[in-house]
Amino acid sequence: MVKICCIGAGYVGGPTMAIIALKCPAVEVVVVDISVARITAWNSEQLPIYEPGLDDVVKECRGRNLFFSTDVERHVAEADIIFVSVNTPTKTRGLGAGKAADLTYWESAARMIADVAKSDKIVVEKSTVPVKTAEAIEKILTHNSKGINFQILSNPEFLAEGTAIQDLLKPDRVLIGGRETPEGRAAVEALKAVYAQWVPVERIITTNLWSAELSKLAANAFLAQRISSVNAISALCEATGADVTEVAYAVGRDSRIGPKFLNASVGFGGSCFQKDILNLVYICECNGLPEVATYWKQVIKINDYQKSRFVNRVVSSMFNTVSGKKVAVLGFAFKKDTGDTRETPAIDVCKGLLGDKAAISIYDPQVTEDQIQRDLTMNKFDWDHPIHLQPMSPTAVKQVSVVWDAYEATRGAHAVCVLTEWDEFRALDFQRIYNQMQKPAFIFDGRNVLDADLLRRIGFIVYSIGKALDPWLKDMPAVA
Ligand code: NAD
Ligand code: UDX
């Protein structure tokens, strides 16, 4: 029986290994983590992450050929293939702070593998890492190898949260990079054989190590760039009376461009896009390519601009102040169908409104009060260091209340901001909401999910991203 061990039981390690266990009953899969809380949750009825379809897969495989454990060293020692899926956050201090990837967690995992290994291993980079990380990992492993043969593969993960199970079951492609040596090619074939249990072989791409590592950063940069492009156009739509949904549709009908990932929004969030582009920018700078670095940096600048443009629109529409006014925030997760708040645009929007002294009432169906308070008090980039190992922030933000119902959040509010596209928000009784709000009642739809015409008929003043402005909003001072 092939034994697989995955170091890191997070958003990637957990679901990815669950699907491998589901599709490869002859393989034993153990997911290990240093976080006792996470492993306990994986072994319980309340999994540590919310992901549609995940519960069923875990229930079917757990205890059969899927195991979760904190006994990291034992399972690493016993495994034939070791996936490393630890966090690779943005560095917060020292050389490259605010841009470069912090490989502390990766390096400590690699050193531990070298320490405990007693037989040959295939070590798979599942985490998103800078190009040439495999070379550094190889050095750590071979310098400590005691004669053991290690083959390093790059097998970046392309799943998106909220759709992870479907993405894993039917991936557009699986990418495996390896050394172009007989041993390297054999290792690639061994990993390919695992995926080939359910992924058509023509969808399994094999490349050299550096191409695989760079493809992951490039894919995320291209995806984020589409969103920043449509968001840049959304600002122009508001200024001219064009409608960003119509423009995106017309543009996306060009088969060379395609319709996906062209939804204008309050800004992209999530643990990957910003981190990976900053990392790409840093690598470009280190390789003497400042023009390329500047090009990609602009994708993040437009994203920051979109978030602050939204805050400015809220404040300027409401007589240039939200001080002491209740603003209801519907949705805090970075997208629907996840409880993940890493780099969610809601953090920047809420901090912006708090800066103008608003009182915020937040409702999200999947995010806890603890998490929201932690997010609003944490420093930039600190979130990707295992925060679940850290205690709750002692100083909760007093101007923020977190409630478990959209009607409660909007009671007595001056404005509603929709920051996540949860389906349930479309079905809310907005007449009821209007009746219990202060007047004039504003709605700022940061995801273009609400029926603006219906809301206007009820009496709301409505702002939708990239749409013609209500006369009220037009009359307010220009947004910086
Ligand atoms: P995560 O923070 O959810 O999980 C990482 C886990 O690794 C944590 O539970 C942490 O405790 C554990 N860990 C850290 N150091 C360890 C060690 N030395 N030994 C054992 N466990 C250790 O992160 P994630 O979202 O799963 O992302 C993991 C990697 O995958 C990152 O590089 C990320 O960029 C990449 N990625 C993420 C996504 C996504 O949607 N989240 C998608 C594709 C790729
Ligand atoms: C992303 C990549 O899609 C995935 O391939 C990679 O493995 C990890 O990073 P994820 O961050 O989970 O996945 O979600 P994604 O669906 O890409 O959304 C990222 C952000 O962009 C969200 O905040 C989402 O709301 C936003 N978005 C997405 C838009 O604003 N408009 C769009 O058209 C699409």
Coordinates of C-alpha atoms in Angstrom, one line a residue, residues 4-478:
I4 CA 0.9 9.4 1.7
C5 CA 1.5 12.0 4.4
C6 CA 0.5 15.6 4.1
I7 CA 2.1 18.2 6.3
G8 CA -0.5 21.0 6.9
A9 CA -4.2 20.3 7.6
G10 CA -5.5 23.7 6.2
Y11 CA -7.8 24.8 3.4
V12 CA -5.6 23.0 0.9
G13 CA -4.1 20.0 2.7
G14 CA -7.5 18.9 4.2
P15 CA -9.7 18.9 1.1
T16 CA -7.0 17.7 -1.3
M17 CA -6.1 14.7 0.8
A18 CA -9.7 13.9 1.4
I19 CA -10.2 13.6 -2.3
I20 CA -7.1 11.5 -2.8
A21 CA -8.3 9.2 -0.1
L22 CA -11.8 9.0 -1.7
K23 CA -10.5 8.2 -5.2
C24 CA -7.5 6.0 -4.2
P25 CA -8.9 3.4 -1.7
A26 CA -5.6 1.5 -2.0
V27 CA -3.6 4.5 -0.7
E28 CA -3.3 5.4 3.0
V29 CA -3.5 9.1 3.5
V30 CA -2.5 10.8 6.8
V31 CA -2.8 14.6 7.2
V32 CA -0.6 15.9 10.0
D33 CA -0.4 19.4 11.6
I34 CA 1.3 21.0 14.6
S35 CA -2.1 22.6 15.5
V36 CA -3.8 20.3 18.0
A37 CA -7.0 22.3 17.7
R38 CA -7.1 21.8 13.9
I39 CA -6.5 18.1 14.1
T40 CA -9.0 17.7 16.8
A41 CA -11.6 19.5 14.6
W42 CA -10.7 17.3 11.6
N43 CA -11.4 14.3 13.8
S44 CA -14.8 15.7 15.0
E45 CA -18.2 16.3 13.6
Q46 CA -17.4 20.1 13.2
L47 CA -14.6 20.3 10.6
P48 CA -12.3 23.3 11.0
I49 CA -13.2 24.7 7.6
Y50 CA -16.5 25.2 5.8
E51 CA -16.5 23.9 2.3
P52 CA -19.6 22.6 0.5
G53 CA -19.4 18.8 0.0
L54 CA -16.4 18.3 2.3
D55 CA -18.2 16.8 5.2
D56 CA -19.6 13.9 3.1
V57 CA -16.1 13.0 1.7
V58 CA -14.5 13.1 5.1
K59 CA -17.2 11.0 6.6
E60 CA -16.8 8.4 3.9
C61 CA -13.0 8.1 4.2
R62 CA -12.0 9.0 7.7
G63 CA -10.9 5.9 9.7
R64 CA -10.8 3.9 6.4
N65 CA -7.8 5.3 4.5
L66 CA -7.9 8.9 5.7
F67 CA -6.4 9.9 9.1
F68 CA -5.7 13.2 10.8
S69 CA -2.9 13.3 13.4
T70 CA -0.5 15.5 15.4
D71 CA 2.1 12.7 15.4
V72 CA 3.9 14.5 12.6
E73 CA 7.3 12.7 12.8
R74 CA 5.9 9.2 12.8
H75 CA 3.7 9.6 9.8
V76 CA 6.4 11.5 7.8
A77 CA 8.9 8.7 8.6
E78 CA 6.4 6.0 7.4
A79 CA 5.3 7.8 4.2
D80 CA 6.4 7.2 0.6
I81 CA 5.1 10.5 -0.7
I82 CA 5.1 13.6 1.5
F83 CA 3.0 16.6 0.5
V84 CA 4.0 19.8 2.1
S85 CA 1.0 22.2 2.3
V86 CA 2.0 24.6 5.0
N87 CA 1.3 28.3 4.9
T88 CA 3.7 30.5 3.0
P89 CA 2.8 34.0 4.2
T90 CA 4.1 37.3 3.2
K91 CA 7.1 38.3 5.3
T92 CA 6.3 40.8 8.0
R93 CA 9.8 41.8 8.9
G94 CA 13.4 41.8 7.6
L95 CA 14.6 41.5 4.0
G96 CA 11.6 41.6 1.6
A97 CA 9.1 42.5 4.3
G98 CA 5.6 43.2 2.9
K99 CA 6.4 41.3 -0.4
A100 CA 8.6 38.2 -0.2
A101 CA 7.2 34.8 0.9
D102 CA 8.1 33.8 4.4
L103 CA 9.4 30.2 4.1
T104 CA 9.9 29.6 7.8
Y105 CA 7.1 27.0 8.0
W106 CA 8.3 25.3 4.8
E107 CA 11.9 25.2 5.9
S108 CA 11.1 23.8 9.3
A109 CA 9.0 21.1 7.6
A110 CA 11.9 20.2 5.3
R111 CA 14.4 20.0 8.1
M112 CA 12.0 17.7 10.1
I113 CA 11.6 15.4 7.0
A114 CA 15.4 15.2 6.7
D115 CA 15.7 14.4 10.4
V116 CA 13.1 11.6 10.6
A117 CA 13.3 10.0 7.2
K118 CA 14.7 6.5 7.1
S119 CA 13.7 5.5 3.6
D120 CA 13.6 7.2 0.1
K121 CA 10.9 9.9 -0.2
I122 CA 9.1 11.9 -2.8
V123 CA 8.6 15.4 -1.4
V124 CA 5.8 17.3 -3.1
E125 CA 5.5 21.1 -2.9
K126 CA 1.8 21.7 -2.6
S127 CA 2.1 25.1 -1.0
T128 CA 2.5 28.1 -3.3
V129 CA 6.2 29.0 -3.2
P130 CA 8.6 31.3 -5.0
V131 CA 10.3 30.0 -8.1
K132 CA 13.4 28.0 -7.2
T133 CA 12.2 27.0 -3.8
A134 CA 12.6 23.3 -4.8
E135 CA 16.3 24.0 -5.2
A136 CA 16.5 25.4 -1.6
I137 CA 14.5 22.4 -0.3
E138 CA 16.7 20.0 -2.2
K139 CA 19.8 21.5 -0.5
I140 CA 18.3 21.1 3.0
L141 CA 17.2 17.5 2.3
T142 CA 20.4 16.4 0.5
H143 CA 22.8 18.0 3.0
N144 CA 21.0 16.1 5.8
S145 CA 20.1 12.9 3.8
K146 CA 22.2 10.2 5.5
G147 CA 22.2 8.5 2.1
I148 CA 18.5 8.7 1.6
N149 CA 17.2 9.6 -1.9
F150 CA 14.8 12.6 -2.0
Q151 CA 13.0 13.6 -5.1
I152 CA 11.3 17.0 -5.0
L153 CA 8.2 17.7 -7.1
S154 CA 6.2 20.8 -7.6
N155 CA 2.5 20.1 -7.7
P156 CA 0.8 23.5 -7.1
E157 CA -2.9 23.5 -6.1
F158 CA -5.5 25.4 -8.2
L159 CA -8.6 24.9 -6.1
A160 CA -10.7 27.9 -5.2
E161 CA -12.4 28.0 -1.8
G162 CA -16.2 27.4 -1.8
T163 CA -15.8 25.2 -4.8
A164 CA -12.8 23.1 -3.6
I165 CA -14.5 19.7 -3.8
Q166 CA -15.7 20.2 -7.4
D167 CA -12.4 21.7 -8.4
L168 CA -10.5 18.7 -7.0
L169 CA -12.9 16.2 -8.5
K170 CA -12.8 17.8 -12.0
P171 CA -9.7 19.9 -12.2
D172 CA -9.0 21.9 -15.4
R173 CA -5.5 20.5 -15.0
V174 CA -3.1 18.9 -12.6
L175 CA 0.4 20.3 -12.9
I176 CA 3.5 18.3 -11.9
G177 CA 7.0 19.6 -12.2
G178 CA 10.1 17.5 -11.6
R179 CA 13.8 17.1 -12.3
E180 CA 14.6 16.0 -15.8
T181 CA 16.6 13.0 -14.6
P182 CA 15.6 9.3 -14.6
E183 CA 14.9 9.5 -10.9
G184 CA 13.0 12.8 -11.3
R185 CA 10.9 11.4 -14.2
A186 CA 10.1 8.2 -12.1
A187 CA 8.9 10.4 -9.2
V188 CA 6.7 12.4 -11.6
E189 CA 5.2 9.1 -12.9
A190 CA 4.5 7.9 -9.3
L191 CA 2.6 11.1 -8.5
K192 CA 0.9 11.0 -11.8
A193 CA -0.4 7.5 -11.1
V194 CA -2.1 8.8 -8.0
Y195 CA -4.0 11.5 -9.8
A196 CA -4.7 9.3 -12.8
Q197 CA -7.1 7.3 -10.6
W198 CA -9.7 10.0 -11.4
V199 CA -8.2 12.7 -13.5
P200 CA -8.0 12.0 -17.3
V201 CA -4.3 11.7 -18.2
E202 CA -4.6 14.5 -20.9
R203 CA -5.4 16.9 -18.0
I204 CA -2.2 16.0 -16.1
I205 CA 0.6 18.3 -17.3
T206 CA 4.2 17.6 -16.6
T207 CA 6.9 20.3 -16.8
N208 CA 10.2 21.1 -15.3
L209 CA 10.3 22.2 -11.6
W210 CA 10.6 26.0 -12.3
S211 CA 7.8 26.1 -14.8
A212 CA 5.5 24.4 -12.4
E213 CA 6.4 26.8 -9.5
L214 CA 6.1 29.9 -11.7
S215 CA 2.8 28.7 -13.4
K216 CA 1.0 28.9 -10.1
L217 CA 2.1 32.5 -9.4
A218 CA 1.4 33.4 -13.0
A219 CA -2.1 31.8 -12.9
N220 CA -3.1 33.7 -9.8
A221 CA -1.7 37.0 -11.2
F222 CA -3.7 36.5 -14.5
L223 CA -6.9 35.8 -12.6
A224 CA -6.5 38.8 -10.2
Q225 CA -5.5 41.0 -13.2
R226 CA -8.9 40.3 -14.8
I227 CA -10.7 41.4 -11.7
S228 CA -8.6 44.6 -11.4
S229 CA -9.2 45.3 -15.1
V230 CA -13.0 45.0 -14.8
N231 CA -12.9 47.0 -11.5
A232 CA -10.9 49.8 -13.2
I233 CA -13.5 49.9 -16.0
S234 CA -16.2 50.0 -13.3
A235 CA -14.9 53.3 -12.1
L236 CA -15.1 54.7 -15.6
C237 CA -18.7 53.3 -16.0
E238 CA -19.8 55.2 -13.0
A239 CA -18.3 58.4 -14.4
T240 CA -19.8 58.0 -17.8
G241 CA -23.2 56.2 -17.4
A242 CA -22.0 52.9 -18.9
D243 CA -23.0 49.7 -17.1
V244 CA -20.1 47.4 -16.1
T245 CA -22.3 44.3 -16.3
E246 CA -23.1 45.1 -19.9
V247 CA -19.5 46.0 -20.7
A248 CA -18.2 42.8 -19.1
Y249 CA -20.7 40.7 -21.0
A250 CA -19.9 42.3 -24.3
V251 CA -16.1 42.0 -23.7
G252 CA -16.4 38.4 -22.4
R253 CA -18.3 37.3 -25.5
D254 CA -15.1 37.5 -27.4
S255 CA -14.0 33.8 -27.3
R256 CA -10.4 34.9 -26.9
I257 CA -11.3 36.7 -23.6
G258 CA -14.1 34.5 -22.3
P259 CA -16.9 35.3 -19.7
K260 CA -15.4 34.1 -16.4
F261 CA -13.8 36.2 -13.7
L262 CA -15.2 39.5 -15.0
N263 CA -17.5 40.4 -12.1
A264 CA -16.9 43.9 -10.9
S265 CA -16.7 43.9 -7.1
V266 CA -15.6 45.9 -4.0
G267 CA -12.2 44.2 -4.6
F268 CA -10.8 40.8 -4.6
G269 CA -9.8 39.1 -1.3
G270 CA -8.6 35.7 -0.2
S271 CA -5.4 34.3 1.1
C272 CA -3.8 33.9 -2.3
F273 CA -4.1 36.7 -4.9
Q274 CA -2.4 39.6 -3.0
K275 CA 0.2 37.3 -1.4
D276 CA 1.2 35.6 -4.6
I277 CA 1.3 38.8 -6.7
L278 CA 3.5 40.5 -4.0
N279 CA 5.7 37.4 -4.2
L280 CA 5.9 37.6 -8.0
V281 CA 6.7 41.3 -7.8
Y282 CA 9.5 40.6 -5.3
I283 CA 10.9 37.8 -7.5
C284 CA 10.9 40.2 -10.5
E285 CA 12.7 42.9 -8.5
C286 CA 15.3 40.3 -7.4
N287 CA 15.9 39.3 -11.0
G288 CA 16.5 42.9 -12.1
L289 CA 13.1 43.3 -13.8
P290 CA 11.6 46.5 -12.3
E291 CA 9.3 47.2 -15.2
V292 CA 7.7 43.7 -14.9
A293 CA 7.4 44.2 -11.1
T294 CA 5.7 47.6 -11.6
Y295 CA 3.2 46.0 -14.1
W296 CA 2.0 43.4 -11.6
K297 CA 2.1 45.8 -8.7
Q298 CA -0.6 47.8 -10.4
V299 CA -3.1 44.9 -10.1
I300 CA -2.9 45.3 -6.3
K301 CA -2.9 49.1 -6.4
I302 CA -6.2 49.0 -8.4
N303 CA -7.6 46.6 -5.9
D304 CA -6.7 48.9 -3.0
Y305 CA -8.2 51.8 -5.0
Q306 CA -11.4 49.9 -5.5
K307 CA -11.8 49.3 -1.7
S308 CA -11.1 52.9 -0.8
R309 CA -13.3 54.2 -3.6
F310 CA -16.1 52.2 -2.1
V311 CA -15.5 53.6 1.4
N312 CA -15.3 57.1 0.0
R313 CA -18.6 56.6 -1.9
V314 CA -20.4 55.5 1.3
V315 CA -19.0 58.4 3.3
S316 CA -19.5 61.1 0.6
S317 CA -23.1 59.9 -0.1
M318 CA -24.1 60.2 3.5
F319 CA -23.4 64.0 3.8
N320 CA -19.6 63.4 4.0
T321 CA -19.7 61.8 7.4
V322 CA -20.7 58.5 9.0
S323 CA -19.7 59.5 12.4
G324 CA -22.0 57.9 15.0
K325 CA -24.2 56.4 12.2
K326 CA -25.0 52.8 12.2
V327 CA -23.9 51.0 9.1
A328 CA -25.0 47.4 8.5
V329 CA -22.4 45.2 6.9
L330 CA -23.9 42.1 5.2
G331 CA -21.2 39.6 4.5
F332 CA -17.6 39.5 5.9
A333 CA -16.1 36.4 4.2
F334 CA -13.9 37.1 1.1
K335 CA -16.5 35.3 -1.1
K336 CA -19.6 33.2 -0.7
D337 CA -19.7 29.6 0.5
T338 CA -16.7 30.0 2.8
G339 CA -16.1 31.1 6.3
D340 CA -12.6 32.3 5.3
T341 CA -11.8 36.0 6.0
R342 CA -8.2 36.1 5.0
E343 CA -7.6 39.4 3.1
T344 CA -11.3 39.9 2.7
P345 CA -12.2 43.3 1.3
A346 CA -14.6 43.6 4.3
I347 CA -11.6 44.2 6.6
D348 CA -10.4 47.3 4.7
V349 CA -14.0 48.6 4.1
C350 CA -14.8 48.2 7.8
K351 CA -11.6 49.8 8.9
G352 CA -12.2 52.7 6.6
L353 CA -15.7 53.2 8.0
L354 CA -14.4 52.9 11.5
G355 CA -11.8 55.5 10.7
D356 CA -14.8 57.8 10.0
K357 CA -16.3 56.8 13.4
A358 CA -19.2 54.7 12.1
A359 CA -20.9 52.2 14.3
I360 CA -20.9 48.9 12.4
S361 CA -23.2 46.0 12.7
I362 CA -22.0 42.9 10.9
Y363 CA -23.8 39.8 9.8
D364 CA -22.2 36.9 8.0
P365 CA -23.7 33.4 7.9
Q366 CA -20.3 31.6 8.4
V367 CA -18.0 34.0 10.2
T368 CA -17.8 34.2 14.0
E369 CA -17.6 37.3 16.2
D370 CA -14.2 36.2 17.4
Q371 CA -12.8 36.0 13.9
I372 CA -14.2 39.4 12.9
Q373 CA -12.8 41.1 16.0
R374 CA -9.5 39.5 15.4
D375 CA -9.4 40.5 11.8
L376 CA -10.2 44.1 12.6
T377 CA -7.5 44.4 15.2
M378 CA -4.7 42.5 13.5
N379 CA -1.8 44.1 11.6
K380 CA -1.5 43.6 7.9
F381 CA 0.0 40.2 6.9
D382 CA -0.2 38.8 10.4
W383 CA -3.2 36.7 9.6
D384 CA -1.3 34.1 7.6
H385 CA 0.9 33.1 10.5
P386 CA -1.0 30.2 12.3
I387 CA -3.4 32.6 14.1
H388 CA -5.5 29.6 15.3
L389 CA -2.5 29.0 17.6
Q390 CA -2.7 32.6 19.0
P391 CA -5.1 33.8 21.7
M392 CA -8.0 35.9 21.0
S393 CA -7.2 39.6 20.6
P394 CA -7.8 41.2 24.0
T395 CA -9.0 44.5 22.7
A396 CA -12.2 44.1 20.8
V397 CA -13.3 47.0 18.7
K398 CA -16.2 48.6 20.6
Q399 CA -17.8 50.3 17.6
V400 CA -18.4 46.9 16.0
S401 CA -21.2 44.5 16.9
V402 CA -21.6 41.1 15.3
V403 CA -25.1 39.7 15.0
W404 CA -26.6 36.5 13.6
D405 CA -29.3 37.9 11.5
A406 CA -29.5 40.4 8.6
Y407 CA -32.6 42.0 10.0
E408 CA -31.0 42.6 13.3
A409 CA -27.9 44.1 11.6
T410 CA -30.0 46.5 9.6
R411 CA -32.4 47.6 12.4
G412 CA -32.1 51.4 12.9
A413 CA -29.2 51.6 10.4
H414 CA -28.6 54.5 8.1
A415 CA -26.9 52.4 5.4
V416 CA -26.4 48.8 4.3
C417 CA -23.2 47.6 2.7
V418 CA -23.2 44.3 0.9
L419 CA -19.6 43.0 0.9
T420 CA -20.1 39.2 0.2
E421 CA -22.3 37.7 -2.4
W422 CA -24.1 35.2 -0.2
D423 CA -27.2 33.8 -2.0
E424 CA -29.4 34.4 1.0
F425 CA -29.0 38.2 0.7
R426 CA -30.9 38.2 -2.6
A427 CA -33.9 36.7 -0.8
L428 CA -34.1 39.2 2.0
D429 CA -37.3 41.2 2.6
F430 CA -36.0 44.6 1.7
Q431 CA -39.4 46.3 2.4
R432 CA -39.1 45.1 6.0
I433 CA -35.5 46.3 6.1
Y434 CA -36.4 49.7 4.7
N435 CA -39.2 50.1 7.2
Q436 CA -36.8 49.7 10.1
M437 CA -34.0 51.9 8.8
Q438 CA -33.3 55.6 9.3
K439 CA -34.2 57.8 6.3
P440 CA -32.9 58.5 3.8
A441 CA -31.9 54.7 3.7
F442 CA -28.9 53.8 1.6
I443 CA -27.7 50.5 0.1
F444 CA -24.2 50.1 -1.2
D445 CA -24.0 46.9 -3.1
G446 CA -20.4 45.9 -3.3
R447 CA -21.1 42.7 -5.2
N448 CA -23.9 43.7 -7.6
V449 CA -26.2 41.0 -6.2
L450 CA -29.3 43.0 -5.4
D451 CA -32.1 44.1 -7.7
A452 CA -31.4 47.9 -7.6
D453 CA -34.6 48.8 -9.5
L454 CA -36.7 47.0 -6.9
L455 CA -34.8 48.7 -4.1
R456 CA -35.3 52.1 -5.6
R457 CA -39.1 51.5 -5.9
I458 CA -39.1 50.7 -2.2
G459 CA -37.4 54.0 -1.5
F460 CA -33.7 53.2 -1.0
I461 CA -30.9 55.3 -2.4
V462 CA -28.8 52.6 -4.2
Y463 CA -25.2 52.4 -5.2
S464 CA -24.1 49.5 -7.3
I465 CA -20.5 49.0 -8.5
G466 CA -20.0 50.3 -12.0
K467 CA -23.6 51.3 -12.7
A468 CA -25.1 54.7 -13.5
L469 CA -25.4 56.7 -10.3
D470 CA -28.7 57.7 -8.7
P471 CA -29.3 61.5 -8.9
W472 CA -28.6 61.7 -5.2
L473 CA -25.2 60.2 -5.5
K474 CA -24.3 62.3 -8.5
D475 CA -25.0 65.5 -6.6
M476 CA -22.7 64.5 -3.8
P477 CA -19.0 65.7 -3.9
A478 CA -16.8 63.7 -6.3

